[in-house]
Amino acid sequence: MLEVRELRAGYGPVEILRGVDLDVAKGEVVALLGANGAGKTTLNRTLSGLLRPRAGSIRFAGEPIGGLSAEAVLARGLVHVPEGRRIFANLTVRENLLLGAYRRGRARRRANLERVLALFPRLAERLGQPAGTLSGGEQQMLAIGRGLMAEPSLLVLDEPSLGLAPMIVRQVLELAAGLARDGLAVLLVEQNVVQALAVARRAYVLEQGRIAAAGPAAELLADDRLRRLYLGL
Amino acid sequence: MVDPSIVAASALHGLATGAVYALVALGLSLVYGVLHIVNFAHGSLLMLALYGVYFLHERLGLDPYLALPVLLPVAGLAGYALHRWVIAPAGGARDENVLLVTLGLALVLENLALVAFRSDTRTIETAYSFSMVALGPALLPLPKLVALLGSLVATLVLWAIVQKTDLGRAIRAVAREREAARLVGIDTRHAFALAFAIGTASSAVAACLLLPSYYVSPQVGHGFVLIAFTIVVLGGMGSFWGAFWGGLLIGVVESLGGLFLGESLGQIGIFAIFIAVLLFRPTGLLGRPL
């Protein structure tokens, strides 16, 4: 579904991604691990069209999408749920969700809203509330729900567990696994290594803008050298 | 002792002027709330709109109120183009630059108006310019009443656009989270320019409502923009109804101040209230604490 080859990107004179190769297939959760500053967020921003790649290719559903606008990438079904949730705090929960399907027609919006609310009953109870009044966990659910409103085939979740209580983290990650079971491709960017690897099928470790290790999640967890060097375990 | 009916008439006058102030302030507030820029050119755009109404009346004999359907799209398009192709590119990403660009724009527009129209104060005369309407014990000139009602309607329309439409939701989303807005597929440059267009268009509405009972000159925007800034701060930065109530309050205070203290001191009440609000409620009347 997603094929990234030799991807390079950065800001001004600083090159952050220095040749990244990565694949995500339909129906799998792929974890992207790495320390702060390794380039995880830069990779996500490049995938979703917020940042233009400098070299290399991004293919999504068989088509090149490198260099397309965020809007065009979204329209093709690659949806990025940004780090820090970035919900529209001054808008209601309902308005946040509807904006997720901003580019969709009225009927699709209504259908998507029903689908998303069935997945997150807590949000259904809070539709009229300003999103900023939700708890951290609910805000994360809202951010993911807003992403799902756009009918993604690949969901990029950037640090969804950030600042959440351990129990909520488990819920969020299980949700990601459930979405993959339903046929979505999920790229899960996490600092929460053990829990991310528990739900992921495969994982990549990003270090200084390159893929330092890759493989099935279970193998990465079992590799003592990797655990020590990259996973901080 | 002043006759109560005169006080009532003066308050009504103030309400009518205040409703127009509110409309001008709402345009300013919207642009500030979304773009986080203080648009110094707002008054100049109002001035140009007033000239638009004036010349449509003088040259084509178009009634100022009927000029609205002509002026509204023109002002909207001009505002859109101005932001998208002048203010945004010239200002870059920095808010201070944008501030300077709008200030520069105000100077340029005003001086162009001086060259083109000279500094004469111009008024128009319509069949209803001096018609009076009796509202209870008070008499109100018909143009004032139209300005009051028209501003109220325009305010409600503006509110509905911002609160109830996709466009309004997108604009509010962009105001809060630019990047997340891009991630849901909002073209942020388009949304910014549209917000600016709406701000400009509300000035055009104000111009149509004003001219039958007001005048136009190249400097006419100054007074309005100063009062509009005061209203925006008074009502609470970015607060929609704050700007609305603030506008009405300022209008009434100005009018009653003029009645009791004389025209030249009429505005002293505005600034007394303004200073009191800043001292005791610095977030404005309806603003949320920061």
mmCIF file with all atom_site columns, N, CA and C in Angstrom, chain A residues 97-115 149 151, chain B residues 165-166 169:
data_model
loop_
_atom_site.group_PDB
_atom_site.id
_atom_site.type_symbol
_atom_site.label_atom_id
_atom_site.label_alt_id
_atom_site.label_comp_id
_atom_site.label_asym_id
_atom_site.label_entity_id
_atom_site.label_seq_id
_atom_site.pdbx_PDB_ins_code
_atom_site.Cartn_x
_atom_site.Cartn_y
_atom_site.Cartn_z
_atom_site.occupancy
_atom_site.B_iso_or_equiv
_atom_site.pdbx_formal_charge
_atom_site.auth_seq_id
_atom_site.auth_comp_id
_atom_site.auth_asym_id
_atom_site.auth_atom_id
_atom_site.pdbx_PDB_model_num
ATOM 1  N N  . LEU A 1 97  ? -15.261 16.558 13.994 1.00 0.00 ? 97  LEU A N  1
ATOM 2  C CA . LEU A 1 97  ? -15.437 15.344 13.203 1.00 0.00 ? 97  LEU A CA 1
ATOM 3  C C  . LEU A 1 97  ? -15.863 15.684 11.778 1.00 0.00 ? 97  LEU A C  1
ATOM 4  N N  . LEU A 1 98  ? -16.807 16.614 11.648 1.00 0.00 ? 98  LEU A N  1
ATOM 5  C CA . LEU A 1 98  ? -17.271 16.978 10.310 1.00 0.00 ? 98  LEU A CA 1
ATOM 6  C C  . LEU A 1 98  ? -16.136 17.549 9.467  1.00 0.00 ? 98  LEU A C  1
ATOM 7  N N  . LEU A 1 99  ? -15.251 18.310 10.113 1.00 0.00 ? 99  LEU A N  1
ATOM 8  C CA . LEU A 1 99  ? -14.136 18.867 9.357  1.00 0.00 ? 99  LEU A CA 1
ATOM 9  C C  . LEU A 1 99  ? -13.205 17.764 8.864  1.00 0.00 ? 99  LEU A C  1
ATOM 10 N N  . GLY A 1 100 ? -13.177 16.636 9.587  1.00 0.00 ? 100 GLY A N  1
ATOM 11 C CA . GLY A 1 100 ? -12.369 15.506 9.121  1.00 0.00 ? 100 GLY A CA 1
ATOM 12 C C  . GLY A 1 100 ? -12.790 15.073 7.730  1.00 0.00 ? 100 GLY A C  1
ATOM 13 N N  . ALA A 1 101 ? -14.079 15.209 7.435  1.00 0.00 ? 101 ALA A N  1
ATOM 14 C CA . ALA A 1 101 ? -14.599 14.833 6.120  1.00 0.00 ? 101 ALA A CA 1
ATOM 15 C C  . ALA A 1 101 ? -14.876 16.087 5.299  1.00 0.00 ? 101 ALA A C  1
ATOM 16 N N  . TYR A 1 102 ? -14.060 17.111 5.492  1.00 0.00 ? 102 TYR A N  1
ATOM 17 C CA . TYR A 1 102 ? -14.274 18.410 4.849  1.00 0.00 ? 102 TYR A CA 1
ATOM 18 C C  . TYR A 1 102 ? -14.429 18.295 3.340  1.00 0.00 ? 102 TYR A C  1
ATOM 19 N N  . ARG A 1 103 ? -13.659 17.385 2.741  1.00 0.00 ? 103 ARG A N  1
ATOM 20 C CA . ARG A 1 103 ? -13.683 17.256 1.275  1.00 0.00 ? 103 ARG A CA 1
ATOM 21 C C  . ARG A 1 103 ? -14.754 16.290 0.777  1.00 0.00 ? 103 ARG A C  1
ATOM 22 N N  . ARG A 1 104 ? -15.572 15.782 1.695  1.00 0.00 ? 104 ARG A N  1
ATOM 23 C CA . ARG A 1 104 ? -16.594 14.812 1.287  1.00 0.00 ? 104 ARG A CA 1
ATOM 24 C C  . ARG A 1 104 ? -17.959 15.474 1.207  1.00 0.00 ? 104 ARG A C  1
ATOM 25 N N  . GLY A 1 105 ? -18.842 14.862 0.454  1.00 0.00 ? 105 GLY A N  1
ATOM 26 C CA . GLY A 1 105 ? -20.207 15.379 0.337  1.00 0.00 ? 105 GLY A CA 1
ATOM 27 C C  . GLY A 1 105 ? -21.003 15.146 1.602  1.00 0.00 ? 105 GLY A C  1
ATOM 28 N N  . ARG A 1 106 ? -22.163 15.758 1.636  1.00 0.00 ? 106 ARG A N  1
ATOM 29 C CA . ARG A 1 106 ? -23.001 15.742 2.829  1.00 0.00 ? 106 ARG A CA 1
ATOM 30 C C  . ARG A 1 106 ? -23.397 14.320 3.260  1.00 0.00 ? 106 ARG A C  1
ATOM 31 N N  . ALA A 1 107 ? -23.798 13.504 2.280  1.00 0.00 ? 107 ALA A N  1
ATOM 32 C CA . ALA A 1 107 ? -24.282 12.159 2.609  1.00 0.00 ? 107 ALA A CA 1
ATOM 33 C C  . ALA A 1 107 ? -23.138 11.300 3.168  1.00 0.00 ? 107 ALA A C  1
ATOM 34 N N  . ARG A 1 108 ? -21.977 11.417 2.527  1.00 0.00 ? 108 ARG A N  1
ATOM 35 C CA . ARG A 1 108 ? -20.817 10.654 2.993  1.00 0.00 ? 108 ARG A CA 1
ATOM 36 C C  . ARG A 1 108 ? -20.441 11.083 4.394  1.00 0.00 ? 108 ARG A C  1
ATOM 37 N N  . ARG A 1 109 ? -20.518 12.381 4.642  1.00 0.00 ? 109 ARG A N  1
ATOM 38 C CA . ARG A 1 109 ? -20.176 12.897 5.959  1.00 0.00 ? 109 ARG A CA 1
ATOM 39 C C  . ARG A 1 109 ? -21.043 12.293 7.029  1.00 0.00 ? 109 ARG A C  1
ATOM 40 N N  . ARG A 1 110 ? -22.352 12.254 6.736  1.00 0.00 ? 110 ARG A N  1
ATOM 41 C CA . ARG A 1 110 ? -23.282 11.760 7.739  1.00 0.00 ? 110 ARG A CA 1
ATOM 42 C C  . ARG A 1 110 ? -23.011 10.281 8.010  1.00 0.00 ? 110 ARG A C  1
ATOM 43 N N  . ALA A 1 111 ? -22.787 9.533  6.934  1.00 0.00 ? 111 ALA A N  1
ATOM 44 C CA . ALA A 1 111 ? -22.515 8.101  7.089  1.00 0.00 ? 111 ALA A CA 1
ATOM 45 C C  . ALA A 1 111 ? -21.223 7.883  7.876  1.00 0.00 ? 111 ALA A C  1
ATOM 46 N N  . ASN A 1 112 ? -20.193 8.662  7.533  1.00 0.00 ? 112 ASN A N  1
ATOM 47 C CA . ASN A 1 112 ? -18.917 8.521  8.231  1.00 0.00 ? 112 ASN A CA 1
ATOM 48 C C  . ASN A 1 112 ? -19.051 8.886  9.695  1.00 0.00 ? 112 ASN A C  1
ATOM 49 N N  . LEU A 1 113 ? -19.853 9.919  9.959  1.00 0.00 ? 113 LEU A N  1
ATOM 50 C CA . LEU A 1 113 ? -20.027 10.361 11.347 1.00 0.00 ? 113 LEU A CA 1
ATOM 51 C C  . LEU A 1 113 ? -20.652 9.230  12.166 1.00 0.00 ? 113 LEU A C  1
ATOM 52 N N  . GLU A 1 114 ? -21.641 8.578  11.585 1.00 0.00 ? 114 GLU A N  1
ATOM 53 C CA . GLU A 1 114 ? -22.283 7.468  12.302 1.00 0.00 ? 114 GLU A CA 1
ATOM 54 C C  . GLU A 1 114 ? -21.297 6.344  12.586 1.00 0.00 ? 114 GLU A C  1
ATOM 55 N N  . ARG A 1 115 ? -20.520 6.030  11.581 1.00 0.00 ? 115 ARG A N  1
ATOM 56 C CA . ARG A 1 115 ? -19.526 4.958  11.701 1.00 0.00 ? 115 ARG A CA 1
ATOM 57 C C  . ARG A 1 115 ? -18.511 5.291  12.809 1.00 0.00 ? 115 ARG A C  1
ATOM 58 N N  . MET A 1 149 ? -12.819 10.023 9.636  1.00 0.00 ? 149 MET A N  1
ATOM 59 C CA . MET A 1 149 ? -13.883 10.684 8.864  1.00 0.00 ? 149 MET A CA 1
ATOM 60 C C  . MET A 1 149 ? -13.483 10.876 7.405  1.00 0.00 ? 149 MET A C  1
ATOM 61 N N  . GLU A 1 151 ? -12.077 8.778  5.524  1.00 0.00 ? 151 GLU A N  1
ATOM 62 C CA . GLU A 1 151 ? -12.073 7.477  4.848  1.00 0.00 ? 151 GLU A CA 1
ATOM 63 C C  . GLU A 1 151 ? -10.677 7.054  4.407  1.00 0.00 ? 151 GLU A C  1
ATOM 64 N N  . THR B 2 165 ? -21.644 27.435 8.651  1.00 0.00 ? 165 THR B N  1
ATOM 65 C CA . THR B 2 165 ? -21.305 26.923 7.322  1.00 0.00 ? 165 THR B CA 1
ATOM 66 C C  . THR B 2 165 ? -19.964 26.187 7.354  1.00 0.00 ? 165 THR B C  1
ATOM 67 N N  . ASP B 2 166 ? -19.745 25.377 6.334  1.00 0.00 ? 166 ASP B N  1
ATOM 68 C CA . ASP B 2 166 ? -18.455 24.697 6.171  1.00 0.00 ? 166 ASP B CA 1
ATOM 69 C C  . ASP B 2 166 ? -17.321 25.708 6.127  1.00 0.00 ? 166 ASP B C  1
ATOM 70 N N  . ARG B 2 169 ? -16.619 26.994 9.579  1.00 0.00 ? 169 ARG B N  1
ATOM 71 C CA . ARG B 2 169 ? -15.901 25.979 10.363 1.00 0.00 ? 169 ARG B CA 1
ATOM 72 C C  . ARG B 2 169 ? -14.449 25.901 9.933  1.00 0.00 ? 169 ARG B C  1
#
